[in-house]
Tab-separated table of C-alpha atoms and ligand atoms in Angstrom:
chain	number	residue	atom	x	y	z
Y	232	UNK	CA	0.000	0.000	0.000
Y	233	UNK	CA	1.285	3.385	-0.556
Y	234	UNK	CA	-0.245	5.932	2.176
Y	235	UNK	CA	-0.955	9.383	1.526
Y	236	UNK	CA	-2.101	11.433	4.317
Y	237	UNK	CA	-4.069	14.351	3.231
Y	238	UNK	CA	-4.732	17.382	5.321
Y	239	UNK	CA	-7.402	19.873	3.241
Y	240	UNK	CA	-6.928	22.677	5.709
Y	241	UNK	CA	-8.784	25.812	5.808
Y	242	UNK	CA	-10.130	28.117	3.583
Y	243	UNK	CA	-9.986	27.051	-0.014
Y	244	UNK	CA	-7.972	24.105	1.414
Y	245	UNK	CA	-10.646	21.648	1.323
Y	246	UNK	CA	-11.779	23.029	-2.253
Y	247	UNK	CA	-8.277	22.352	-4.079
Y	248	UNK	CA	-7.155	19.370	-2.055
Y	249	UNK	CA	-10.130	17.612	-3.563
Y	250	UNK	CA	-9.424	17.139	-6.780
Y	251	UNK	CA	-5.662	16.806	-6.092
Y	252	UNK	CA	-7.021	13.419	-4.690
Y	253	UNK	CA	-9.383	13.099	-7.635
Y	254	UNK	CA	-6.056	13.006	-9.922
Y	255	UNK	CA	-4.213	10.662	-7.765
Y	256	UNK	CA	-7.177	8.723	-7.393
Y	257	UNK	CA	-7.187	8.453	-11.064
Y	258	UNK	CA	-3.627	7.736	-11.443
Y	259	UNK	CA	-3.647	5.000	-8.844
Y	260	UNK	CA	-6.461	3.246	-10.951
Y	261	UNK	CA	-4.959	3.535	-14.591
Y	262	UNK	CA	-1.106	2.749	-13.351
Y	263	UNK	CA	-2.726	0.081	-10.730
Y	264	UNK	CA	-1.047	1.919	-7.737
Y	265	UNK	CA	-2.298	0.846	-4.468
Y	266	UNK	CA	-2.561	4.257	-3.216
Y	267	UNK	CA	-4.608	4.491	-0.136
Y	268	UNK	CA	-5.905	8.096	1.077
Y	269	UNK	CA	-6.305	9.272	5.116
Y	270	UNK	CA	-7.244	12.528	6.223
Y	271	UNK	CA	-5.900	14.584	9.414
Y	272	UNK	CA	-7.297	18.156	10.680
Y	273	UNK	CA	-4.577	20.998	11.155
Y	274	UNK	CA	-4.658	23.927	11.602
Y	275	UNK	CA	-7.371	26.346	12.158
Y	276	UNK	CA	-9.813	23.454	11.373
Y	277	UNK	CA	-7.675	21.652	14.044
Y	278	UNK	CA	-8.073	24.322	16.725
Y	279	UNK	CA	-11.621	24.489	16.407
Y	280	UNK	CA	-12.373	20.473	16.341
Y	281	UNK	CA	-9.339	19.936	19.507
Y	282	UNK	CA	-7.385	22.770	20.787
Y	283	UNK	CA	-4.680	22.157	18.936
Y	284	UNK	CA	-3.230	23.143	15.337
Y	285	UNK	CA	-1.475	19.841	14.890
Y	286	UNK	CA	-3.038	17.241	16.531
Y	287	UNK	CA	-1.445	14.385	18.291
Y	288	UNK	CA	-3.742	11.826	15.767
Y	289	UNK	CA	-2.649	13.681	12.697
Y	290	UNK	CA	1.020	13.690	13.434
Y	291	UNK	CA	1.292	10.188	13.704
Y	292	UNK	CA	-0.754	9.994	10.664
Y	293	UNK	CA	1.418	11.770	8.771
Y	294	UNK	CA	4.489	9.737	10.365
Y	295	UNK	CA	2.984	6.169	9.000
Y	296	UNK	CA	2.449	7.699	5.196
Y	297	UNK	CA	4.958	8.072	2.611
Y	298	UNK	CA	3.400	11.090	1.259
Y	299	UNK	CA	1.299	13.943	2.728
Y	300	UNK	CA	-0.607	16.452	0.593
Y	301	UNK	CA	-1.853	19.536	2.456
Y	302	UNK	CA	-4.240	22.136	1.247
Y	303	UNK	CA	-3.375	25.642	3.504
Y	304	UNK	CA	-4.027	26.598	6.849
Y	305	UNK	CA	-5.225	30.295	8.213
Y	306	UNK	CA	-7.940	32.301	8.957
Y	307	UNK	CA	-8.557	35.724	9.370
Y	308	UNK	CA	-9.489	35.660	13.130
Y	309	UNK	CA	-5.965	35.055	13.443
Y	310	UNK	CA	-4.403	37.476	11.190
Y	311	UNK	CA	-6.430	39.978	12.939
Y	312	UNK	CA	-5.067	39.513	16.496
Y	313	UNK	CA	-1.368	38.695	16.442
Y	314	UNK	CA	-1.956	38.189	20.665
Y	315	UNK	CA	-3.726	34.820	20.284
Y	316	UNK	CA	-1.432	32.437	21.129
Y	317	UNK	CA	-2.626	29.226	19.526
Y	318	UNK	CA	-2.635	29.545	15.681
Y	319	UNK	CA	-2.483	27.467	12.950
Y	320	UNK	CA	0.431	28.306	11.011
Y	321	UNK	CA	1.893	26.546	14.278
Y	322	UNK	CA	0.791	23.271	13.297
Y	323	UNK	CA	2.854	24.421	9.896
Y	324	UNK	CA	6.405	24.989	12.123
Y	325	UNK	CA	5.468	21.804	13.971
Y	326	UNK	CA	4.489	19.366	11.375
Y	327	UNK	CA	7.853	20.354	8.971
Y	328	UNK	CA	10.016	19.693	12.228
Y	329	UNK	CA	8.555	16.850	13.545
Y	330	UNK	CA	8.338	15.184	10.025
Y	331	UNK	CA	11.849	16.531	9.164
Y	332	UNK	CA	11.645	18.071	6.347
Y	333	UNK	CA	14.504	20.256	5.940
Y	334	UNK	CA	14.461	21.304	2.446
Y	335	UNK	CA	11.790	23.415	0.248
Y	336	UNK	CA	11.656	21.806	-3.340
Y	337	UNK	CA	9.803	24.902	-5.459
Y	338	UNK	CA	9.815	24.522	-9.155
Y	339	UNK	CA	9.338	27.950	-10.812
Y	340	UNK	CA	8.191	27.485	-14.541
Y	341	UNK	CA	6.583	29.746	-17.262
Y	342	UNK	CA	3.482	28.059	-18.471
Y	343	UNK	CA	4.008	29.929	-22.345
Y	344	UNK	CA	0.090	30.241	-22.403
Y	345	UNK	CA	0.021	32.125	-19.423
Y	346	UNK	CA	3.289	34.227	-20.206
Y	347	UNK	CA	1.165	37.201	-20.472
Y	348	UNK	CA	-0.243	36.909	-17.171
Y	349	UNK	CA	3.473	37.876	-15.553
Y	350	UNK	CA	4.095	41.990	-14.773
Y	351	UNK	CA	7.749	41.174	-16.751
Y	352	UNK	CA	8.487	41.161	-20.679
Y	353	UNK	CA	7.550	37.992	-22.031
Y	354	UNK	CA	10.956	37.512	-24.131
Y	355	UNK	CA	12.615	38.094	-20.503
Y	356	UNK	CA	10.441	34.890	-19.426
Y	357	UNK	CA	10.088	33.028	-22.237
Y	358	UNK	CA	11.742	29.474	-21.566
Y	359	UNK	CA	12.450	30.342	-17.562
Y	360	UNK	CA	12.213	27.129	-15.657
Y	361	UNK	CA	13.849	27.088	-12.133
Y	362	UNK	CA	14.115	24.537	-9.714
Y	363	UNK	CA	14.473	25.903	-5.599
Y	364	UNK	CA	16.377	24.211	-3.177
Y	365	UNK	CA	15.564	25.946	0.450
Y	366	UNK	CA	16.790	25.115	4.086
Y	367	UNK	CA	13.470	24.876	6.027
Y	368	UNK	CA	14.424	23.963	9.263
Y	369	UNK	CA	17.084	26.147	10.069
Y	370	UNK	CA	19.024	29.182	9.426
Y	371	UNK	CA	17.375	32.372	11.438
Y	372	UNK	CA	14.001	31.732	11.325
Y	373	UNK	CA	15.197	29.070	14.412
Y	374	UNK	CA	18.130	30.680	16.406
Y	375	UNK	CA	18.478	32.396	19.266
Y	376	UNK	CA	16.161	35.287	19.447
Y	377	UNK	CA	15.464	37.767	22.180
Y	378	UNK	CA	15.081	41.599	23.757
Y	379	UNK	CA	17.604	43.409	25.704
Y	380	UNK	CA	17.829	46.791	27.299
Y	381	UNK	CA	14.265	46.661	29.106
Y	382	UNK	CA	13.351	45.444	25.262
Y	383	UNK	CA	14.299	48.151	23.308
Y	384	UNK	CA	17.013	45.838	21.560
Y	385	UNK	CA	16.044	42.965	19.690
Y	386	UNK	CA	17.898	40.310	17.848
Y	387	UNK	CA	17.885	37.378	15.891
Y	388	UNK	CA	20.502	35.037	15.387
Y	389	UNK	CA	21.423	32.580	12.332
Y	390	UNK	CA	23.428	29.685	12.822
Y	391	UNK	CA	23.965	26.942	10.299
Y	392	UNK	CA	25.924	23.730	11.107
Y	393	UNK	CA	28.235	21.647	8.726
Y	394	UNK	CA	25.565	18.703	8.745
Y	395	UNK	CA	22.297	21.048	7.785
Y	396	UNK	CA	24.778	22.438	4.864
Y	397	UNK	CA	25.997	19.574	3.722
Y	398	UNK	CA	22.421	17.645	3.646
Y	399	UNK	CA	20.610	19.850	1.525
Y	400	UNK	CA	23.250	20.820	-0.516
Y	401	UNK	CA	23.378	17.363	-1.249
Y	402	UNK	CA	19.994	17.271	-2.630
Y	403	UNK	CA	20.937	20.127	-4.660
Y	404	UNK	CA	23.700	18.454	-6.892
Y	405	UNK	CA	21.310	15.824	-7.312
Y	406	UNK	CA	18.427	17.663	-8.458
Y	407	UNK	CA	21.230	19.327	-10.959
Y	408	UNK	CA	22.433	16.379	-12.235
Y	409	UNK	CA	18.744	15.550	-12.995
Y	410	UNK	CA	18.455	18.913	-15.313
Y	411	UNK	CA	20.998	21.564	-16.569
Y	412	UNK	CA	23.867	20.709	-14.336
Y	413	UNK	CA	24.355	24.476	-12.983
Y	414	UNK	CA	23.895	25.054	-9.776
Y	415	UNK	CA	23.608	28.882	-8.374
Y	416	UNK	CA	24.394	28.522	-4.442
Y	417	UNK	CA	23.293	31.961	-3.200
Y	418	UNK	CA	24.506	33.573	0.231
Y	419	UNK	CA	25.731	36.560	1.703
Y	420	UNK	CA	29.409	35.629	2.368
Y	421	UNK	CA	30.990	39.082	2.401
Y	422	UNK	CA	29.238	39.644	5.618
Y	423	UNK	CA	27.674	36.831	7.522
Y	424	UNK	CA	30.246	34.076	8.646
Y	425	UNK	CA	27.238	31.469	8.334
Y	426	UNK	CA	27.281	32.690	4.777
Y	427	UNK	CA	31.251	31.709	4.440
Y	428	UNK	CA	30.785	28.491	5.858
Y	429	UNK	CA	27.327	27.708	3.996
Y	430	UNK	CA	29.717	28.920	0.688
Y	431	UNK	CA	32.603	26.434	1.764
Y	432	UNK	CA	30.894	23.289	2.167
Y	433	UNK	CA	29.317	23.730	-1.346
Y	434	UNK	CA	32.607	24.231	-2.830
Y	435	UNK	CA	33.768	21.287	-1.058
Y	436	UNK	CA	31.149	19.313	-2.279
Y	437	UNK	CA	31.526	20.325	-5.551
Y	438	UNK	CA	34.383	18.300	-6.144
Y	439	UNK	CA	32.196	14.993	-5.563
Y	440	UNK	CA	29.753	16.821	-8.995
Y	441	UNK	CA	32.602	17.281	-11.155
Y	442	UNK	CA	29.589	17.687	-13.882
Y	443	UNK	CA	27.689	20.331	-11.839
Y	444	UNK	CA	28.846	24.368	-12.590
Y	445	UNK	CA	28.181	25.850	-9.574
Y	446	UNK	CA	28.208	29.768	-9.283
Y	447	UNK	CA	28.513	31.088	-6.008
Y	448	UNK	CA	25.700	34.742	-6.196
Y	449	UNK	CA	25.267	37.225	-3.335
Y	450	UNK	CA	21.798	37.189	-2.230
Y	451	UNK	CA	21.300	40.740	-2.898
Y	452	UNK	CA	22.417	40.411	-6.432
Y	453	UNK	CA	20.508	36.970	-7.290
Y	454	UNK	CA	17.601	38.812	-6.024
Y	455	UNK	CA	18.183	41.803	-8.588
Y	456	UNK	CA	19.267	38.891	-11.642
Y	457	UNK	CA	16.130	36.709	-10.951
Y	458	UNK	CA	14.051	39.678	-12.567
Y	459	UNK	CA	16.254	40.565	-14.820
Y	460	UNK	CA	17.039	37.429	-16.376
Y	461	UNK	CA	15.388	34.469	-15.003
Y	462	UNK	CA	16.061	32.445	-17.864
Y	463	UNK	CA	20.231	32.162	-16.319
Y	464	UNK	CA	19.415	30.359	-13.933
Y	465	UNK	CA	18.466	26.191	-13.310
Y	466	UNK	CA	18.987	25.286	-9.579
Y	467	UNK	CA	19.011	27.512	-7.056
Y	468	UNK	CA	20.241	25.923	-3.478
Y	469	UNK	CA	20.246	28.782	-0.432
Y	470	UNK	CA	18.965	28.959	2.989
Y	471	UNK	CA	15.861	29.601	4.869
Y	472	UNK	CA	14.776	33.616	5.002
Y	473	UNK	CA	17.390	34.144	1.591
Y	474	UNK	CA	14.611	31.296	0.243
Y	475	UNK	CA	11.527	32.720	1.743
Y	476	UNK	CA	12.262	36.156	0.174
Y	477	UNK	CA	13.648	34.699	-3.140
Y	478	UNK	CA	10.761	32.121	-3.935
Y	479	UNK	CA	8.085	34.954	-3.411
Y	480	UNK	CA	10.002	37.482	-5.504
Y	481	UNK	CA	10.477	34.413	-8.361
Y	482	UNK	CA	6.569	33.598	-7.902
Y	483	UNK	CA	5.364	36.673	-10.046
Y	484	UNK	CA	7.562	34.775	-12.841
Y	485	UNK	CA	5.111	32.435	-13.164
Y	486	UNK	CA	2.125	34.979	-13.111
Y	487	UNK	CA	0.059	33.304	-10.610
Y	488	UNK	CA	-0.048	31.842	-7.378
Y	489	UNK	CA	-2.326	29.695	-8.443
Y	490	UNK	CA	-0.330	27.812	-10.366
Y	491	UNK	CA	2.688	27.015	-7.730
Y	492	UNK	CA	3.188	23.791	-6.225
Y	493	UNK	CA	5.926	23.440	-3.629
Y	494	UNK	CA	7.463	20.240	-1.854
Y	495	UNK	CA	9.169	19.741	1.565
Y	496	UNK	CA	11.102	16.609	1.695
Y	497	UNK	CA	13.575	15.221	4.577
Y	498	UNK	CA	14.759	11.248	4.548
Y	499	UNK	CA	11.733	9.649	5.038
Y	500	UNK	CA	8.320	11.737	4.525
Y	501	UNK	CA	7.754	14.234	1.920
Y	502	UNK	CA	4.654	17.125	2.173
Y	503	UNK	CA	3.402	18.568	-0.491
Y	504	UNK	CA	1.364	21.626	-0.967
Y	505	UNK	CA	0.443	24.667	-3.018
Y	506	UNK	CA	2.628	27.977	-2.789
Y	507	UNK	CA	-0.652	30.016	-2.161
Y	508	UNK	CA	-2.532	29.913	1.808
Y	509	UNK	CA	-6.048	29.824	2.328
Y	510	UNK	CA	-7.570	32.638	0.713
Y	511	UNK	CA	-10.216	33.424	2.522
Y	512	UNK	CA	-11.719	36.326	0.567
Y	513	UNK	CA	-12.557	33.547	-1.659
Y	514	UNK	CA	-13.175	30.519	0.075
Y	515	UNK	CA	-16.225	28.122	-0.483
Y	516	UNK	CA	-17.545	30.655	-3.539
Y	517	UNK	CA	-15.877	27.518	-6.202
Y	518	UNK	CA	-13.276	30.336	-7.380
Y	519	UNK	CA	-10.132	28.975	-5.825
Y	520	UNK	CA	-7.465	27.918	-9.036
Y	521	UNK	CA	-6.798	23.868	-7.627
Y	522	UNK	CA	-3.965	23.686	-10.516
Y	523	UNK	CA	-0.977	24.040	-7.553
Y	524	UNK	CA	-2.147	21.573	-5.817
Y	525	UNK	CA	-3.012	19.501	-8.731
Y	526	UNK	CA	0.978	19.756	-9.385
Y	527	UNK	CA	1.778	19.765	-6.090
Y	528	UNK	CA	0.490	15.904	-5.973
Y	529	UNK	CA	2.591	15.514	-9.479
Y	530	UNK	CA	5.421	16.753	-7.431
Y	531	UNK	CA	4.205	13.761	-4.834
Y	532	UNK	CA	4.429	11.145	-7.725
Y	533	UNK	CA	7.198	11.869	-8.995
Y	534	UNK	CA	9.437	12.541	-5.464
Y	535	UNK	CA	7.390	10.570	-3.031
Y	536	UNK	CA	7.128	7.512	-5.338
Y	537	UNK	CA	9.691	7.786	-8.324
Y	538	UNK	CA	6.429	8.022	-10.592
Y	539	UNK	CA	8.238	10.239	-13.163
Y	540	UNK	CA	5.875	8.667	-16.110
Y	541	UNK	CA	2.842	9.338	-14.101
Y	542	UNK	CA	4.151	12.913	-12.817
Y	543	UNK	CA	4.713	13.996	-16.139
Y	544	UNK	CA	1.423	12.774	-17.039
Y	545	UNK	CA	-0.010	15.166	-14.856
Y	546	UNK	CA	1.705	18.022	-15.669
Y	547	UNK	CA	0.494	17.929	-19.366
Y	548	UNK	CA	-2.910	17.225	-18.337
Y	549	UNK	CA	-2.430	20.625	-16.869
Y	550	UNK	CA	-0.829	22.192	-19.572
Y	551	UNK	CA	-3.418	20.678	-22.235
Y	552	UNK	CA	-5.967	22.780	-19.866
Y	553	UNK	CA	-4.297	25.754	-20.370
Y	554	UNK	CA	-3.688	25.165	-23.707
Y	555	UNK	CA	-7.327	24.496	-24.752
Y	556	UNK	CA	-7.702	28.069	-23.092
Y	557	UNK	CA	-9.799	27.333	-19.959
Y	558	UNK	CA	-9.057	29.548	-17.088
Y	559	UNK	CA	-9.484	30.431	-13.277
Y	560	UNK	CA	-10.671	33.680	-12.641
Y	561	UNK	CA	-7.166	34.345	-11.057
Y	562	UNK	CA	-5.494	33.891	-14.432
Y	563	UNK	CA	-8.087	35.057	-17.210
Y	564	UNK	CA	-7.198	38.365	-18.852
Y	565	UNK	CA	-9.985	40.920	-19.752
Y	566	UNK	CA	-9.841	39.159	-23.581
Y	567	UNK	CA	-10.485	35.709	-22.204
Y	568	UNK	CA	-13.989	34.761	-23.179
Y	569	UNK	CA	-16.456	34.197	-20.504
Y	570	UNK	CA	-17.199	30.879	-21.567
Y	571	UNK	CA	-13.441	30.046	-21.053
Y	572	UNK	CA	-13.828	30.849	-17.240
Y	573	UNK	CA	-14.431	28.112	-15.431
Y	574	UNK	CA	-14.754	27.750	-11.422
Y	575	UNK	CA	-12.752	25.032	-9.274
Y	576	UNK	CA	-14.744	21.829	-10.002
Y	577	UNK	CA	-14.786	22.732	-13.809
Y	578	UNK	CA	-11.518	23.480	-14.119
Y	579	UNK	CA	-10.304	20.218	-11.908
Y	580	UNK	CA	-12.870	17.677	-14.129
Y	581	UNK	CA	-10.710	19.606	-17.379
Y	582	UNK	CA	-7.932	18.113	-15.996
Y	583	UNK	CA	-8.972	14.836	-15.355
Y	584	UNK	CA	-10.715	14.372	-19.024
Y	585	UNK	CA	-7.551	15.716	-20.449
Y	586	UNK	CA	-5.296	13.200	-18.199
Y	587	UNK	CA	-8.081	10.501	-19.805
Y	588	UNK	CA	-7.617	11.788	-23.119
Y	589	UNK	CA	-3.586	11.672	-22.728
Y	590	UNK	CA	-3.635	8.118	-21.086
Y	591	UNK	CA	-5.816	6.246	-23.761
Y	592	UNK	CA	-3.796	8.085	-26.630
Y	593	UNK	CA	-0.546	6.828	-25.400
Y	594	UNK	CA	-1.946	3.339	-24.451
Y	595	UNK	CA	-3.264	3.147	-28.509
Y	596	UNK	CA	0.658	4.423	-29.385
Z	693	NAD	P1	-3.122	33.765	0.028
Z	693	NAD	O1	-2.144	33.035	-0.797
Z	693	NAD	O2	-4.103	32.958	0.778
Z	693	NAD	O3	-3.946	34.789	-0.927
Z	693	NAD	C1	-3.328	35.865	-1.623
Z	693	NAD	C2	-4.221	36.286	-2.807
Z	693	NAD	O4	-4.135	35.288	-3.821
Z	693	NAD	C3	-5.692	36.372	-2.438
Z	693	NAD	O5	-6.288	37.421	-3.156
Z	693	NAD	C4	-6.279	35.045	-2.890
Z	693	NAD	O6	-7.645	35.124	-3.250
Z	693	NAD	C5	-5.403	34.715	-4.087
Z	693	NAD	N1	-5.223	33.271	-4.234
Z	693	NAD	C6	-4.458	32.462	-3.448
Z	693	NAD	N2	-4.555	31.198	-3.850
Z	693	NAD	C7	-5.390	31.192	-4.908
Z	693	NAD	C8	-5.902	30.160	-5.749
Z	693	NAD	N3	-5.576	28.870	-5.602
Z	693	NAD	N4	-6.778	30.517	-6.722
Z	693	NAD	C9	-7.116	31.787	-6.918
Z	693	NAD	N5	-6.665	32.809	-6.167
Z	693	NAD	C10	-5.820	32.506	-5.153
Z	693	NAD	O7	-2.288	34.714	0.996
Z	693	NAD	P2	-2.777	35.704	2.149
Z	693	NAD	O8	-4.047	36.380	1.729
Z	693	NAD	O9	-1.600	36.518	2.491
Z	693	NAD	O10	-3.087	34.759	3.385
Z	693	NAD	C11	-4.381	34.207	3.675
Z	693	NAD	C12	-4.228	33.210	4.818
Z	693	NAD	O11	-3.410	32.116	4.375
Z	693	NAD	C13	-3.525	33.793	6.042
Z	693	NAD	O12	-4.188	33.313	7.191
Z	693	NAD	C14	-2.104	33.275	5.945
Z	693	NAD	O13	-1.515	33.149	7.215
Z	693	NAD	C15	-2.326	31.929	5.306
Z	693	NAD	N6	-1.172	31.409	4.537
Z	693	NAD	C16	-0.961	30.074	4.632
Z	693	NAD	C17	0.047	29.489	3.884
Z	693	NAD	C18	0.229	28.008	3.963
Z	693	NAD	O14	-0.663	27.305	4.420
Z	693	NAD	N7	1.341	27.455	3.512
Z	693	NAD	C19	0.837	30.265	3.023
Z	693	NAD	C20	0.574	31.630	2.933
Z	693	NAD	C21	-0.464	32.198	3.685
């Protein structure tokens, strides 16, 4: 059996989780995968039902699957009133420790259909395709933090070791040696001595990828060459807030976040979820775009279970979607016809006809 644990979330969670499971269900049936689905509360779903944003039930769960595949979590009682002290995005913090996912897997990709949807020049983004590594469990989002001088001081530390280097760095040449070979390892080494060591363990490492060019880029600069020529880059491998800020910034690239799927993987679990949180300005109105989370569960197949056939699979189905000009409203432009609109159940029963279509073509080839 191959467990998936799925967690739908809040907001439009539950709406774009479902037919995430819809396409996996499908997969499972036409590749004869035993896939076999559970579901867990978090977040503010999870507060509501127990108390508690990441259950006890749900963690272990999670710990017995191979795969989970999470919607969002949030609400805007929350965002609201920064003094409540149980929140969901806590079961978010606690779930990627306690599962052990230390590295973000984002691929950033240019759907050409949608190239106009992007604020930049399309012959700037034309052919862009970048693949994130991030440190998620680290770095200074988890050192030492505190107030001094009757807390009119504050500071936050970052502190990287050798072994949280070397282990995602490690699935950084990999995921190179899968694509381009060129690997962009981006720190801040002229100031911050985690930087220099981050910057010396890669170029240690380097020397076991012989194939791999890695380019060692200041934060501040990749930041500033990301927008102005996305198309130099393949894999990026950097560290936790350097990520956070970076994989925002190279979201607009894509157009929407709609469209972004995103991966957290460690040694034994993976999770997989859409870029985007729970929207709840549009929540349960059947608006929400379920095409990240769609390829976040492609991202499932193909990392979770080496399903590279059936991942790609997916991703076409997706594409042909776009292709045949059907839209969210979050990516239709003003000369998109009306008809071409479609809301979240539409859109997700496009993409399982045109994963149909695609399946009993290539079984005829
Ligand atoms: P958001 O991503 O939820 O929404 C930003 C904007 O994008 C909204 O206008 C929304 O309608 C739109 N949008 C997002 N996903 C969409 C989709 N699939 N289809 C169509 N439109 C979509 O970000 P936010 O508004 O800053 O946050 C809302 C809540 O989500 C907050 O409570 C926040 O804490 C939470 N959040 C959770 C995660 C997560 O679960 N990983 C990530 C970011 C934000």
């Amino acid at each position: 059996m191959h467990k998936i644990t799925v967690l739908q979330g809040d907001g439009i969670g539950p709406e774009v989780t479902k037919w995430a499971v819809e396409v996996l269900k499908y997969i499972g049936e036409r590749f004869d995968h035993p896939f076999e689905f559970d579901y867990g509360l978090i977040g503010h779903a999870a507060i509501e039902a127990t108390g508690d944003p990441l259950p006890e039930d749900t963690l272990v769960k999670c710990q017995s699957s191979k795969a989970v595949l999470l919607g969002a979590v949030g609400h805007p009682m929350y965002d609201n009133d920064p003094s409540l002290k149980v929140r969901p995005e806590q079961g978010l913090l606690r779930i990627r420790k306690a599962l052990g996912l230390y590295t973000n897997i984002r691929p950033i990709k240019i759907f050409d259909e949608l190239i106009e949807a992007s604020s930049l020049k399309p012959e700037i983004l034309s052919g862009a395709d970048i693949l994130f590594f991030r440190e998620l469990t680290g770095g200074i989002y988890f050192g030492e933090r505190g107030r001094k001088d009757d807390g009119h001081t504050a500071f936050d530390t970052k502190q990287y070791s050798r072994y949280e280097v070397e282990r995602i760095a490690e699935k950084a040449f990999q995921g190179a040696m899968k694509r381009d070979k060129k690997l962009h390892s981006v720190d801040k080494a002229n100031v911050l001595e985690s930087s220099r060591l981050w910057r010396e363990i890669v170029q240690e490492m380097s020397a076991k990828y012989p194939e791999v060019e890695v380019i060692h880029m200041f934060v501040d600069n990749a930041a500033m060459q990301l927008i102005k020529n996305p198309k130099q880059f393949d894999v990026v491998l950097t560290g936790n807030m350097f990520g956070d800020i970076l994989t925002d910034a190279a979201s607009q690239i894509s157009g929407s976040l709609g469209l972004l799927p995103s991966a957290s993987v460690g040694d034994v679990v993976g999770l997989f979820e859409p870029v985007h949180g729970s929207a709840p300005d549009i929540a349960g109105q059947n608006v929400a775009n379920p095409m990240a989370t769609i390829l976040s569960a492609a991202l499932l197949l193909d990392i979770s279970f080496d399903m590279k056939e059936e991942a790609e699979q997916v991703i076409k189905a997706v594409d042909d979607v776009l292709l045949a000009g059907f839209r969210t409203r979050d990516i239709a432009s003003e000369e998109t016809a009306k008809s071409l609109v479609l809301g979240t159940n539409e859109i997700g029963q496009e993409v399982l006809q045109a994963l149909e279509v695609r399946l009993n073509q290539s079984v005829v080839i």
